[in-house]
Every structure is written in structure tokens, then in C-alpha cells.
Tab-separated table of C-alpha atoms (C1' of nucleotides) in Angstrom:
chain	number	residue	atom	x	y	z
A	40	UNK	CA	14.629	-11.317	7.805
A	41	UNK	CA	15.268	-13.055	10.722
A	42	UNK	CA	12.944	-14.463	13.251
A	43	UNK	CA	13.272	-15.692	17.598
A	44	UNK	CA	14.245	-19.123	16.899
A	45	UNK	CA	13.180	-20.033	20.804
A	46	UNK	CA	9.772	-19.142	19.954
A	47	UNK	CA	6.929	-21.688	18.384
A	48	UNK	CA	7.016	-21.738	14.682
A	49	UNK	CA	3.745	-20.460	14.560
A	50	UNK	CA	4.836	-17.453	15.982
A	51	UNK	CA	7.929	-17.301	13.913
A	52	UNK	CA	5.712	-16.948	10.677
A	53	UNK	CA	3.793	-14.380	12.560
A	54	UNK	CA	6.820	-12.648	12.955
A	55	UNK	CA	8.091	-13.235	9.616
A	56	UNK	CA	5.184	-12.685	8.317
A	57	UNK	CA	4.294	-8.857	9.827
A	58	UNK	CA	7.582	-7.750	8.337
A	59	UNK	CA	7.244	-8.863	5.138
A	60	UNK	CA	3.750	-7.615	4.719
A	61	UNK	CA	5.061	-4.634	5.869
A	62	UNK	CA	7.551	-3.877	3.640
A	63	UNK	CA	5.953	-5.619	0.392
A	64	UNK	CA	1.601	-5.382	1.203
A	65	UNK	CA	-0.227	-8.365	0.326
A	66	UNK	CA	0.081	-8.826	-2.776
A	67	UNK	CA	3.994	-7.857	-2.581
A	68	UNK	CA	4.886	-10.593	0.046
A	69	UNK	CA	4.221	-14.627	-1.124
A	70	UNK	CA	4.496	-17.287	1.507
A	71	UNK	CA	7.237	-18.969	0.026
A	72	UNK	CA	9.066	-15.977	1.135
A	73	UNK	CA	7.684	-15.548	4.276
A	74	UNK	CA	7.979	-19.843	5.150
A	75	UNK	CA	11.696	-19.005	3.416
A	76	UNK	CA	12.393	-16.222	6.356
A	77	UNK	CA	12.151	-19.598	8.731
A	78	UNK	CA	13.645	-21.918	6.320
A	79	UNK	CA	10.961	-23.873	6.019
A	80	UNK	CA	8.941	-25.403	3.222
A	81	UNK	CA	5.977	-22.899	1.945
A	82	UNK	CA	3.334	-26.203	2.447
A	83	UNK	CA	4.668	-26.090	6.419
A	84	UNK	CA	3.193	-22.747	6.520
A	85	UNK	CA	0.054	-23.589	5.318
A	86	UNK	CA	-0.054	-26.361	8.305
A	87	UNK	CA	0.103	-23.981	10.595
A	88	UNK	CA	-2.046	-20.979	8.599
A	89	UNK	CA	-4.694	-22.907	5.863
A	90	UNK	CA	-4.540	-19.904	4.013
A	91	UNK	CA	-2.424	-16.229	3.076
A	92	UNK	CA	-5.541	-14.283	3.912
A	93	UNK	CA	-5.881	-16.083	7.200
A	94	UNK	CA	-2.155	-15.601	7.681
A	95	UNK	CA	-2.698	-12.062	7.177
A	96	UNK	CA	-5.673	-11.478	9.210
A	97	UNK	CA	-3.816	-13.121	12.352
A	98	UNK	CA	-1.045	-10.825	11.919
A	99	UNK	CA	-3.544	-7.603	11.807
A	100	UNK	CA	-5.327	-9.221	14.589
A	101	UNK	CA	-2.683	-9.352	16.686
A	102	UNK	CA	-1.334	-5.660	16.319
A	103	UNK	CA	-4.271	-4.726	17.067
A	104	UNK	CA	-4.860	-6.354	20.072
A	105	UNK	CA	-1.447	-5.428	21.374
A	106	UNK	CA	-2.070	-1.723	20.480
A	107	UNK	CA	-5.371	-1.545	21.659
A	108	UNK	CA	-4.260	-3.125	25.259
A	109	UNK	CA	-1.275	-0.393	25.641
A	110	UNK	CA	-3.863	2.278	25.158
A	111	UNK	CA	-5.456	0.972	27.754
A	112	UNK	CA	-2.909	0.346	30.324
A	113	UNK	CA	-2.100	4.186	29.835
A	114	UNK	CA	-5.693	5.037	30.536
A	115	UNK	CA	-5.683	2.967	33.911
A	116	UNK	CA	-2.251	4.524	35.008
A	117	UNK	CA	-3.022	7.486	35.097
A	118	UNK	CA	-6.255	10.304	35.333
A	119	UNK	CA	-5.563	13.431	34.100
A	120	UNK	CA	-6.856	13.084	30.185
A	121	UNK	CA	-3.859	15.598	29.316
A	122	UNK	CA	-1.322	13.355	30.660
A	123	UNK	CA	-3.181	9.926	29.032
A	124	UNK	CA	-2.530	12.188	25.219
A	125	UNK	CA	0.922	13.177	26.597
A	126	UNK	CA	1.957	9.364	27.057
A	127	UNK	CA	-0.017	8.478	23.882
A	128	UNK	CA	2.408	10.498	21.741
A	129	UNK	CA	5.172	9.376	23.607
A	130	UNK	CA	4.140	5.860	22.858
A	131	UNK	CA	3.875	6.565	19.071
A	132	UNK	CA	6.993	7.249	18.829
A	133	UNK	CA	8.436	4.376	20.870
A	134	UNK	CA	6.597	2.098	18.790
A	135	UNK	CA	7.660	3.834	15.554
A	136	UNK	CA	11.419	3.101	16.558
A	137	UNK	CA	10.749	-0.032	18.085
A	138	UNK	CA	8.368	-2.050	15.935
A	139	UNK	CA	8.767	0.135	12.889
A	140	UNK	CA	6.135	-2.420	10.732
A	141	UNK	CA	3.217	-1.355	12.337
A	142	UNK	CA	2.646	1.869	10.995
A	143	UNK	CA	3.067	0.364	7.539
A	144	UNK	CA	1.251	-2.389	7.706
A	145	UNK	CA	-2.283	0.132	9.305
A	146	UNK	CA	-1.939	2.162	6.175
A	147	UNK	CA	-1.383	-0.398	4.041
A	148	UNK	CA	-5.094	-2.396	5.471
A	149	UNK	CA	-6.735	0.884	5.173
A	150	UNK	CA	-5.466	1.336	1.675
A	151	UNK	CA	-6.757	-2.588	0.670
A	152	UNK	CA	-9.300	-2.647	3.151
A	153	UNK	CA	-12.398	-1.469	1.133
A	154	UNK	CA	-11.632	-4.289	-1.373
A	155	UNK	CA	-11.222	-7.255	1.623
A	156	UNK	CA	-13.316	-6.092	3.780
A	157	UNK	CA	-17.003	-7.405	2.722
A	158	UNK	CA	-15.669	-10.960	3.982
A	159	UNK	CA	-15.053	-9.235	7.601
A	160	UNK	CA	-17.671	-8.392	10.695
A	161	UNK	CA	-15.899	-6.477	12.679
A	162	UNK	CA	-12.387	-4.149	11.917
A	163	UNK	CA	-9.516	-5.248	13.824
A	164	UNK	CA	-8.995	-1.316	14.639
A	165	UNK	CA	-12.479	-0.557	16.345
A	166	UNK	CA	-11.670	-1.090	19.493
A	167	UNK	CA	-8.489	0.569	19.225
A	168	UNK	CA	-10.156	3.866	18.035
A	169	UNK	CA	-12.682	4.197	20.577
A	170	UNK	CA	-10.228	4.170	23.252
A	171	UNK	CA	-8.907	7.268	21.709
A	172	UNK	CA	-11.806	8.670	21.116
A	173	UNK	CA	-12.763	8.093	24.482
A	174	UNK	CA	-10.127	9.888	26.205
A	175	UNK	CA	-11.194	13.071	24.034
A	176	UNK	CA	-14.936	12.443	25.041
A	177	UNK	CA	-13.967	12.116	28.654
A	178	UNK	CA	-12.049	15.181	28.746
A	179	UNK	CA	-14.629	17.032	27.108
A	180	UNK	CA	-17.156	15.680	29.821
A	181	UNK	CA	-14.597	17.189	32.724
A	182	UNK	CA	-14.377	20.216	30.419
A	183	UNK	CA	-10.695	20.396	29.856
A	184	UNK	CA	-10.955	19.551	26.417
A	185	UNK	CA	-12.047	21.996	23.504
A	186	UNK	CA	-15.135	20.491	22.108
A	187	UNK	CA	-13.468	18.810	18.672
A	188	UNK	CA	-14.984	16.177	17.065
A	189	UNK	CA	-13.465	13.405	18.942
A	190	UNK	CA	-12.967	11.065	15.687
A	191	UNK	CA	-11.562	13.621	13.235
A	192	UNK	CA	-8.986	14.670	15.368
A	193	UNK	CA	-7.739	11.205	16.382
A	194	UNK	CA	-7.599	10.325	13.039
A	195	UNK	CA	-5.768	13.778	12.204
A	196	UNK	CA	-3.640	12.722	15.126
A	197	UNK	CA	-2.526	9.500	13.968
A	198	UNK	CA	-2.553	10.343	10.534
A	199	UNK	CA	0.209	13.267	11.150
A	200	UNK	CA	2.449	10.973	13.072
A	201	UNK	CA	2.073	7.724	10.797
A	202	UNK	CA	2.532	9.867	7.297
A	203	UNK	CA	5.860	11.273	9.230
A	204	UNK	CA	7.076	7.679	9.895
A	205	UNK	CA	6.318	6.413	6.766
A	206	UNK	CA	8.067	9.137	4.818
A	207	UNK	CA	10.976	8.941	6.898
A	208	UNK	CA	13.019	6.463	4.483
A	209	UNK	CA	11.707	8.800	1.422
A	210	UNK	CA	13.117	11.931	3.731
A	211	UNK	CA	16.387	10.478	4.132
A	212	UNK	CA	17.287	9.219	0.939
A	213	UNK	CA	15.654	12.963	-1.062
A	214	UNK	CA	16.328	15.375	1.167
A	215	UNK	CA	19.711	17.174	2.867
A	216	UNK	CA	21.047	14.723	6.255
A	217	UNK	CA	20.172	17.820	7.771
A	218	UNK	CA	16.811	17.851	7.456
A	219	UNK	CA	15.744	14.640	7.878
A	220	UNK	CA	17.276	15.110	11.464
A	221	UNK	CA	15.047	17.812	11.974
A	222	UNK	CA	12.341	15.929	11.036
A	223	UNK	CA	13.280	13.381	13.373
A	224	UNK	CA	14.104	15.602	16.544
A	225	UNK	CA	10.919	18.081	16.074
A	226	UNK	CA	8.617	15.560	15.088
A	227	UNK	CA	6.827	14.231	18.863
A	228	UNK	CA	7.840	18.360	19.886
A	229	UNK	CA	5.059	19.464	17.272
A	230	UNK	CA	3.068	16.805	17.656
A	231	UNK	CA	2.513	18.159	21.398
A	232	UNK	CA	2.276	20.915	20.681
A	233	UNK	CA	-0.704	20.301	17.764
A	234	UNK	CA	-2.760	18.965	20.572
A	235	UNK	CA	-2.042	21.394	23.297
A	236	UNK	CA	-3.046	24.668	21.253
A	237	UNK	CA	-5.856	22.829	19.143
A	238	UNK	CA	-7.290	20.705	22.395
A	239	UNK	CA	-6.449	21.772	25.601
A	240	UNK	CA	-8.423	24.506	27.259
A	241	UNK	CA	-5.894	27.212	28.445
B	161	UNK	CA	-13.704	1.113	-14.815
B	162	UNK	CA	-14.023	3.922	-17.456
B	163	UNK	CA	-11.665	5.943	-19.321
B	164	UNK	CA	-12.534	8.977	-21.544
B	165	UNK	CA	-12.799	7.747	-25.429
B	166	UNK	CA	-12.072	11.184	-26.665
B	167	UNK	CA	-8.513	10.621	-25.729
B	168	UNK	CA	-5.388	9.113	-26.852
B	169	UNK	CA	-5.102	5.784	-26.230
B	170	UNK	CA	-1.566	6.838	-24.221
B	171	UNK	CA	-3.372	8.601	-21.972
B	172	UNK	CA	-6.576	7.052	-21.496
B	173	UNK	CA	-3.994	4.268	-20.439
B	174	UNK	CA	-2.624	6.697	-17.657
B	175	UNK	CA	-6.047	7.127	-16.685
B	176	UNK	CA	-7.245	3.559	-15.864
B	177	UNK	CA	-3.411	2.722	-14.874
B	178	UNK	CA	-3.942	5.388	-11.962
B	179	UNK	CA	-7.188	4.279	-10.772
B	180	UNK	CA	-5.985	0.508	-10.522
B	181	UNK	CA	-2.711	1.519	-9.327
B	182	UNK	CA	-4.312	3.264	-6.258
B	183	UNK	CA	-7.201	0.689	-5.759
B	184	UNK	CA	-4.535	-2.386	-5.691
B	185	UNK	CA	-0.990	-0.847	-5.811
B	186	UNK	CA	1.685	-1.575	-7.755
B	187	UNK	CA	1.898	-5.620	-7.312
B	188	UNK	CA	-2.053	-6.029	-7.117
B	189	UNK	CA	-2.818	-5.110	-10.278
B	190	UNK	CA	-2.029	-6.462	-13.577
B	191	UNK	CA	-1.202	-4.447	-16.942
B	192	UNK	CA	-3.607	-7.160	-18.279
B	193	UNK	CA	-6.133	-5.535	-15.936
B	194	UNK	CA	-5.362	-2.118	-16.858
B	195	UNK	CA	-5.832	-3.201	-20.552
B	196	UNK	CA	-9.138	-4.608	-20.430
B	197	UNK	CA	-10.104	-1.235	-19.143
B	198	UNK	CA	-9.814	-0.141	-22.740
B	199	UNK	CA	-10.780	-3.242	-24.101
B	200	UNK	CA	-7.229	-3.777	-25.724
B	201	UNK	CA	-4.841	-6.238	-25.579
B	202	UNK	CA	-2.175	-6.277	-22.753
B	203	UNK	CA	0.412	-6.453	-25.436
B	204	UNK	CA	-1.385	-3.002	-27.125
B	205	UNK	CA	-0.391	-1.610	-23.682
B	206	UNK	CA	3.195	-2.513	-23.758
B	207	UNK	CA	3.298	-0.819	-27.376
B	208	UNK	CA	3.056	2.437	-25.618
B	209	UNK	CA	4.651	1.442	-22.320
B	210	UNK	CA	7.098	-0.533	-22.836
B	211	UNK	CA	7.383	-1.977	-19.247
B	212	UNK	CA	4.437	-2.083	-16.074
B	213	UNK	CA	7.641	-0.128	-14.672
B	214	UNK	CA	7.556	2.521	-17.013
B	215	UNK	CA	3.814	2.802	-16.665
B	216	UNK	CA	3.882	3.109	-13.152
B	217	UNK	CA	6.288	6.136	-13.370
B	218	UNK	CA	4.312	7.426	-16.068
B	219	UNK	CA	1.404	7.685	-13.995
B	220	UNK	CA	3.276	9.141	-10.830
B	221	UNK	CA	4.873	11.734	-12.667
B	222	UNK	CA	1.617	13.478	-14.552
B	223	UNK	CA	0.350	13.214	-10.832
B	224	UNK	CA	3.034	14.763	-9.102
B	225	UNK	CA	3.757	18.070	-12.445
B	226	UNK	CA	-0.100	18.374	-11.673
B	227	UNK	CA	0.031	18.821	-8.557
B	228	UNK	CA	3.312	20.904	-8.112
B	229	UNK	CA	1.879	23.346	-10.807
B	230	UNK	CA	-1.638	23.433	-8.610
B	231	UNK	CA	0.444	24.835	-5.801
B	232	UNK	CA	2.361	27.287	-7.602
B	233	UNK	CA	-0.160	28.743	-9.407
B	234	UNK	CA	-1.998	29.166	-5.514
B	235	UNK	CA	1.662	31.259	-4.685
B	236	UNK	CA	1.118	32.968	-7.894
B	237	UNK	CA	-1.991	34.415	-7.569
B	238	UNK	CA	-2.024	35.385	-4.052
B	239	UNK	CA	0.451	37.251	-1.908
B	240	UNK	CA	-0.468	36.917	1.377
B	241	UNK	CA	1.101	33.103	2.761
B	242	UNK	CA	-1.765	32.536	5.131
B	243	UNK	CA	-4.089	32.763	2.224
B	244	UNK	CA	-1.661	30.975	-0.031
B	245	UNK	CA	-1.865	27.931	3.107
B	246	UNK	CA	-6.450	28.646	3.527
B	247	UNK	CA	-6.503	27.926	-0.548
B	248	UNK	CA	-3.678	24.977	-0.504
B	249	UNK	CA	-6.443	23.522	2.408
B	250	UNK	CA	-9.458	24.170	0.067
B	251	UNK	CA	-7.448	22.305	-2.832
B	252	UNK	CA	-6.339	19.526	-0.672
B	253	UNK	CA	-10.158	18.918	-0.047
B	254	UNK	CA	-11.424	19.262	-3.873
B	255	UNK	CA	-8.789	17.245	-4.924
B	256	UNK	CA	-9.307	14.269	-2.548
B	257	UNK	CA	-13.012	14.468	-4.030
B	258	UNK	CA	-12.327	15.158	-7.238
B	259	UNK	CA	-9.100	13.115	-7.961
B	260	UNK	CA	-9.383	10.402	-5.254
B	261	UNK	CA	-6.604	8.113	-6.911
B	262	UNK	CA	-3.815	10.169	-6.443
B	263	UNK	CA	-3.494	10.406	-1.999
B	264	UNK	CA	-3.858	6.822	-2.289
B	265	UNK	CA	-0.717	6.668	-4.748
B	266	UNK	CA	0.860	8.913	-3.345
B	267	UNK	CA	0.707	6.776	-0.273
B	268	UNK	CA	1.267	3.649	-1.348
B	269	UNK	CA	4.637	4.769	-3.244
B	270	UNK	CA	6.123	6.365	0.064
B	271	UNK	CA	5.112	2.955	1.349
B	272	UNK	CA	7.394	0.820	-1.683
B	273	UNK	CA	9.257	3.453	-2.509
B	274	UNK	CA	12.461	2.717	-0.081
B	275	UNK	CA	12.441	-1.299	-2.371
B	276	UNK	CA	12.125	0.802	-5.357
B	277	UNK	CA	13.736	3.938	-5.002
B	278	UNK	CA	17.601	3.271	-6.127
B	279	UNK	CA	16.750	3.288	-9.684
B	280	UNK	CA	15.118	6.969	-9.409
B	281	UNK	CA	17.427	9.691	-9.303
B	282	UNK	CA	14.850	12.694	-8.366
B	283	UNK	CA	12.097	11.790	-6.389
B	284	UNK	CA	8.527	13.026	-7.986
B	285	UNK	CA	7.478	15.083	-5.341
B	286	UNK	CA	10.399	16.481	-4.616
B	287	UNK	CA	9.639	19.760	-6.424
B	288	UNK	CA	5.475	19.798	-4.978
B	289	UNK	CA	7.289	19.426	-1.439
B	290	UNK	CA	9.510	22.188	-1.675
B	291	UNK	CA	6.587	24.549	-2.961
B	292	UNK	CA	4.943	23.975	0.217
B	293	UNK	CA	8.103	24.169	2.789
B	294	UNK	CA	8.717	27.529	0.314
B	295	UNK	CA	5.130	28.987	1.299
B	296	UNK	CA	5.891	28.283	5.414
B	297	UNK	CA	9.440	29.760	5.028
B	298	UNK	CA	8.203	33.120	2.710
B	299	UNK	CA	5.673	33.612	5.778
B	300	UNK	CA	8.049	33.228	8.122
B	301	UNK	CA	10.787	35.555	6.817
B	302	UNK	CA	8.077	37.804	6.823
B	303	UNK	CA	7.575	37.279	10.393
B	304	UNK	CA	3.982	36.191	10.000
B	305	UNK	CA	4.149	32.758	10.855
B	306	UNK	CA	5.505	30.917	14.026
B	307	UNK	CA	9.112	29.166	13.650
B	308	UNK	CA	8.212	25.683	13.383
B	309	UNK	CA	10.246	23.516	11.266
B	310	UNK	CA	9.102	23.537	7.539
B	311	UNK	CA	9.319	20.220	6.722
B	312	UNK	CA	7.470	18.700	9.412
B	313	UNK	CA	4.539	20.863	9.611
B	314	UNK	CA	3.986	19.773	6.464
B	315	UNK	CA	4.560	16.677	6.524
B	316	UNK	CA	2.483	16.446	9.356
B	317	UNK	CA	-0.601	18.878	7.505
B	318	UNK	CA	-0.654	16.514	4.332
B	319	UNK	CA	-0.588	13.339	6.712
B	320	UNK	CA	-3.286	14.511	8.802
B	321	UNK	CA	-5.352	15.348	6.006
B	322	UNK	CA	-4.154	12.283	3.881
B	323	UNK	CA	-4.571	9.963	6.604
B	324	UNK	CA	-8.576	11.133	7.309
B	325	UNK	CA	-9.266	10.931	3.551
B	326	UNK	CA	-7.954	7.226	2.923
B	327	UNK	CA	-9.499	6.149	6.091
B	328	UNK	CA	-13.420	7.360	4.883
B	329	UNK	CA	-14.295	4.189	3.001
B	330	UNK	CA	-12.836	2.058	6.596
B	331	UNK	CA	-14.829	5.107	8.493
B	332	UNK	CA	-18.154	4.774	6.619
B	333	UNK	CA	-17.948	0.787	7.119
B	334	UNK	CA	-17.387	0.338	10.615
B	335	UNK	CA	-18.228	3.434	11.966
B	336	UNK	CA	-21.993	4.855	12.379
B	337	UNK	CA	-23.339	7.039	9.543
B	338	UNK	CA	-23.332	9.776	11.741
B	339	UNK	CA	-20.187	9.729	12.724
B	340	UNK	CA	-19.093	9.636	8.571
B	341	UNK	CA	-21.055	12.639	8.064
B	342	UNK	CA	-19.324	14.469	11.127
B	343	UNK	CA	-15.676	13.577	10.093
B	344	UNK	CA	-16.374	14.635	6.428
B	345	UNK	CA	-17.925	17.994	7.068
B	346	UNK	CA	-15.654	19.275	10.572
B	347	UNK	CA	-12.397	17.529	8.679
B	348	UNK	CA	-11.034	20.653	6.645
B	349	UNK	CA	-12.471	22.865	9.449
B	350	UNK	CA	-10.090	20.989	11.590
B	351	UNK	CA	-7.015	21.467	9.261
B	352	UNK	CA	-7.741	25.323	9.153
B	353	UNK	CA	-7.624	25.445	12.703
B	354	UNK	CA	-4.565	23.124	13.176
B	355	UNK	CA	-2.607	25.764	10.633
B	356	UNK	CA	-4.321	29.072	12.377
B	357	UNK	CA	-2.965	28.028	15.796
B	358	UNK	CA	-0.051	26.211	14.868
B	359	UNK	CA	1.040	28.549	12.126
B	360	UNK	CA	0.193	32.208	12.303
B	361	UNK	CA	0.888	34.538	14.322
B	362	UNK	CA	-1.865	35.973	16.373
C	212	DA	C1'	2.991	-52.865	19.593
C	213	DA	C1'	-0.511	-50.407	17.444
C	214	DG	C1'	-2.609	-46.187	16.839
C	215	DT	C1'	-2.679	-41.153	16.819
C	216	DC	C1'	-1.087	-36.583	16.399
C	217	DT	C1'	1.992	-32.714	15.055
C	218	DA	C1'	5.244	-30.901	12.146
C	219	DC	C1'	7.246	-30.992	8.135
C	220	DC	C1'	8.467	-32.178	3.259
C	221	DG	C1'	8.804	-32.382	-2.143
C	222	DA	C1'	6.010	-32.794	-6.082
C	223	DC	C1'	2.546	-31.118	-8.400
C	224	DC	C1'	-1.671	-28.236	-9.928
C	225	DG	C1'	-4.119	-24.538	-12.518
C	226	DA	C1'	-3.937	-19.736	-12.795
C	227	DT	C1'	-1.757	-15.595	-13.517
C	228	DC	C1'	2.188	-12.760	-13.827
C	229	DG	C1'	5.283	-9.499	-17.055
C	230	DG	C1'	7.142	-9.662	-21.347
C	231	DT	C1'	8.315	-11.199	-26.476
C	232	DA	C1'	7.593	-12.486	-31.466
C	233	DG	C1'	5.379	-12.105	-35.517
C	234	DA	C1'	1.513	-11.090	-38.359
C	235	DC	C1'	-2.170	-8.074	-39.828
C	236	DT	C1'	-4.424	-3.530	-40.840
C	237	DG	C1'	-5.044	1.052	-42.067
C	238	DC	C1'	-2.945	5.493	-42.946
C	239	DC	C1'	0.560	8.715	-44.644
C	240	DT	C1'	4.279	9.781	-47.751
C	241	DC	C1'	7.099	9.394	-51.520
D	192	DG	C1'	1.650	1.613	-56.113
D	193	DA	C1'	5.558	0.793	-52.849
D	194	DG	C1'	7.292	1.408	-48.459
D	195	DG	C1'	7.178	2.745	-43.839
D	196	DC	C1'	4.954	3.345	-39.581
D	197	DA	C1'	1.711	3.222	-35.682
D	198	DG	C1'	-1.452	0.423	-33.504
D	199	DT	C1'	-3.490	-3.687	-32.606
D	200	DC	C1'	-3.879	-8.552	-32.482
D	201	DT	C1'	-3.049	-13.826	-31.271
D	202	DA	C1'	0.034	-16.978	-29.584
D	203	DC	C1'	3.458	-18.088	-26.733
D	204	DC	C1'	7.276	-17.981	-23.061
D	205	DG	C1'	9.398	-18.887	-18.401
D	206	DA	C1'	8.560	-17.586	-13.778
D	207	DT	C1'	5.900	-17.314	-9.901
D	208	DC	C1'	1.639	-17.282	-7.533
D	209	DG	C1'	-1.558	-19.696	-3.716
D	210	DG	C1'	-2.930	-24.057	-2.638
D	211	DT	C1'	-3.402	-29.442	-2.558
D	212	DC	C1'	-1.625	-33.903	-2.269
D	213	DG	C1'	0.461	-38.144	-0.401
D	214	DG	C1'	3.763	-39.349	2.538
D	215	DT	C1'	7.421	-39.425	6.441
D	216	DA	C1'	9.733	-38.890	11.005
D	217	DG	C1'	9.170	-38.664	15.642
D	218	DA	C1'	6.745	-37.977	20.053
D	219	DC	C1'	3.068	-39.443	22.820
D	220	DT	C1'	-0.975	-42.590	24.259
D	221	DT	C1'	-3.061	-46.795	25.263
DNA sequence: AAGTCTACCGACCGATCGGTAGACTGCCTC
DNA sequence: GAGGCAGTCTACCGATCGGTCGGTAGACTT
């Protein structure tokens, strides 16, 4: 694992740090790998985070906020509630190529996250959701949208591309080559075409 | 937690090695742990598994013969593939109340499985996952379903269902009560409709 | 020049990890 | 009754875990 050496340390770790949460979960990854991705002592970590959980929580907070702000930006760019889902697939799948730890990383909190989560007011993913949701309830308001229950089908939206991603690796080393490209090229195609039949008004 | 005591101390093992395995994954908990559950020793354990490896693949594999046999006895005792895909939805939802370990396994081993997967020479779902693809394909020789790709549609029906069950106890925390009740009682609805207009033809 | 702050380090801590060795116990078989 | 076997136990191992500690090097402040 390598890190942006320009950047701050405390970045670096962040960095570090997503990646190998990603691929191990919390319990997988220790800091002394994570400090050893910067080659840096495990105690220089804890300088800059006092603790793993804290670590942890900083990287979850900060995926979050990122994700939550490019929901946003879509929202703001453009009107049409159609269009905003359009994009929104679109970016799913940019960010599933480009920043591949993500998806991991969401399942992996919601898999832990009933055991951590007394120690935590608010969910790093709150916001996040009701933007979705929100486009859905403001379509519905202009009456373009079938009337779905808003949260069940984000959450069957995200969970149909995220268990895709994630299985991808499993796909490609199980399956023929040719099918995992299949999976690959049809993938954002159905994905469209889930919420055009089962959301759109025709 | 609580294993049966009627049973075999090998399986009563399996039992409480599941339920820890899908509460803390494979590196969060301990075969100490899953010992205590029976009140034996750790070493007891490794008398009739003789590595946390072995365990682990114990438990997957009872999971994944269970499941592939639930599906083909659905393809046995039913002709018609849009029934054969209303029941495999009505099983999806017992299961993820009755047996609420295994989508959380399941999960968490597409998660490690790419770090674990080059000592395995079949993957354990490999047969449940061609059962499915097998019920879209039948359907569509028979030119009642649309021509999507097998593989992803399911992929993306077990994700979207997967995805809303692990997120309930995240849902039921953060979320209003309300909004818990409505996800859990429109969420299979959902899935039904998602496979009637994706799927069938009309 | 003295003091302060940030970043980092190696050494160490108690706890826990997966796994091994050897002894004991009760049951079945010869 | 002897021997084997399955099942369980206590005791122990080396490795690794997250975290603390005292201390150092260098930049900046006053």
C-alpha cells in the first residue's frame, strides 16, 4: 500500500488507513500495519490518532462527508429528479472504479455497526441517505415518481450496486472471463433500467 | 449465546461458530469465544476442528449445501420459473428472519474472500449461484422472461435484498420507528415488483 | 538562550490470539 | 481386566494485539 507522500502525514494514515480497513475490517487491519504503509513507527500514529477506533471513525467520517457532498452537487446541477438518479448511478460506478474501498468499507460498518454503535450519536451515513431519499420524495411531490417507499428502494438501490462491486473479485476468480465481463458491461445498463420501469412514471 | 444441548457437540460448535462468525467475522472473534458458548475448553474445540480455519469452512459449507438444496427443491416442486423466482423471494425473506447469521456471512466472506480465496479450489456458493442463473435462463428459453443477463440480475436481486436486511439493525437505530416498520413490511413487496417488471414478460 | 511545540522513536506493558502437549476420564471391545 | 479411543481438561507456547511511556531532534517564539 502506498500513500501521496506530498500530503500531511495525517492524511497519509487516513489514506493508509481506508485501504487497509477496507480490505481486512477492523479487527483484520492493526496499526502497526497501517503506521507500516507510511513507514513509520505504530506509536507515531497514535500521535496523530489517540486511538484505532478514533482512527477508524475519522476515516468513516470522512467518506461520508465526501459522498454526501457529491450527492449534493448533483442535486444543485441539475432539476429534473430523473436526470439527478441518472447521474447518481453514473456516479456509483465512477466511484466503484475509482475509489474501489468505499463500498467495502459501508458494508463492512453496517455489518459491525450494531456492536460499535451504542458509543455513537449520530451515523456518519444519515445525511447521506436523506439526500437520496429526498430526490425520490421530491419527485413524488412533482408526480413523476411512482409512489415507492422512498427508503426501501434507496437502500435496494445501493444495495444492488454495492453487492455487484463487492462480488466482483469473487466473480472473476469462480466464474468463466466471460462472464464476469458481462457482469461488468451490463451492470450500470440494468441498474437504469431497475429504476426506470420500477420508478419512473411512463 | 445458546446452542441446542440435544446435539453433538460437532455441531452445536457449528452453531455458535456461525452466529459469532457473522456478529464479528472471521478475525473478531475468537475460537476461545466460540468455546465458552458451550462451556468447553478452546482446546475441546480444536479436538473436533482442528484449526479456526477449518471451522470457518465448516460453517460456510453446511450454510451454503443448505441453501443450494433450499433452491432446488423450490425448482423441484414447481414448474412454472416465475413461481419458482415469487417462492425463491418468500424464502429469501423467512430465511433472513429465521436464519439471520448466514446473509451476514455470506457477506462478510465475499468481503475477505479475495485474501483468502487461493487456498479454495471451488467456491461454496458456486453451485447455490448457478441454481438461480439456471431458474432465469429455463424462463428465458421458454421465452417467458426478458433477456437480461443471468448473472447480474441476480446478483443484483440477492444484493438488493441482502443489502436492506443487514442494514435493519443501522435502520432501526438511526432511523424513526416508522420508517423501520415501513422498510420491513413494503421490502419483499419491492423485490416482487423489481422481478415482475424487470423479469417477466408482460 | 531558554522555552515550547510538533513529530517521531524504541522499549515496554498486559491482554489476547491460535495452536500444542500431556494427562485424565469414561466407554466400548476384545 | 487390558487396551484403545473419544472427549475433555489444565498448562503452556510464541506471536501479535492496542496502547503507554520517556525521551529526542528540530523548528519556531520570545
Amino acid at each position: 500500500m502506498k500513500t501521496n507522500p506530498s500530503l500531511p502525514t495525517a492524511d497519509r494514515l487516513l489514506e493508509a488507513a481506508e485501504s487497509l480497513f477496507a480490505q481486512k475490517g477492523f479487527y483484520g487491519a492493526s496499526i502497526r500495519d497501517i503506521a507500516q504503509c507510511l513507514s513509520i513507527a505504530k506509536s507515531s500514529l497514535l500521535h496523530h490518532y489517540p486511538s484505532k477506533e478514533k482512527l477508524y471513525g475519522e476515516v468513516l467520517n470522512k467518506i461520508a462527508l465526501e459522498m454526501t457532498e457529491e450527492v449534493r452537487r448533483i442535486r444543485q446541477s441539475v432539476n429534473d429528479e430523473r436526470e439527478q438518479l441518472r447521474q447518481f448511478i453514473r456516479l456509483l460506478w465512477e466511484n466503484s472504479q475509482n475509489k474501489p474501498n468505499r463500498e467495502n468499507i459501508i458494508i463492512r460498518e453496517m455489518l459491525d455497526n450494531p456492536k460499535r454503535a451504542d458509543k455513537v450519536k449520530k451515523w456518519f451515513f444519515v445525511d447521506y441517505l436523506n439526500e437520496l431519499t429526498g430526490i425520490i420524495r421530491s419527485g413524488q411531490a412533482r408526480g413523476i415518481f411512482k409512489p415507492v417507499v422512498p427508503e426501501v428502494f434507496i437502500f435496494q438501490l445501493l444495495g444492488a450496486h454495492r453487492y455487484v462491486v463487492i462480488s466482483m473479485p469473487t466473480v472473476k476468480q469462480f466464474f468463466p472471463a466471460e462472464t464476469y465481463k458481462k457482469v461488468v458491461s451490463e451492470h450500470t445498463r440494468e441498474l437504469e433500467a431497475f429504476v426506470g420501469e420500477r420508478l419512473f412514471v411512463k
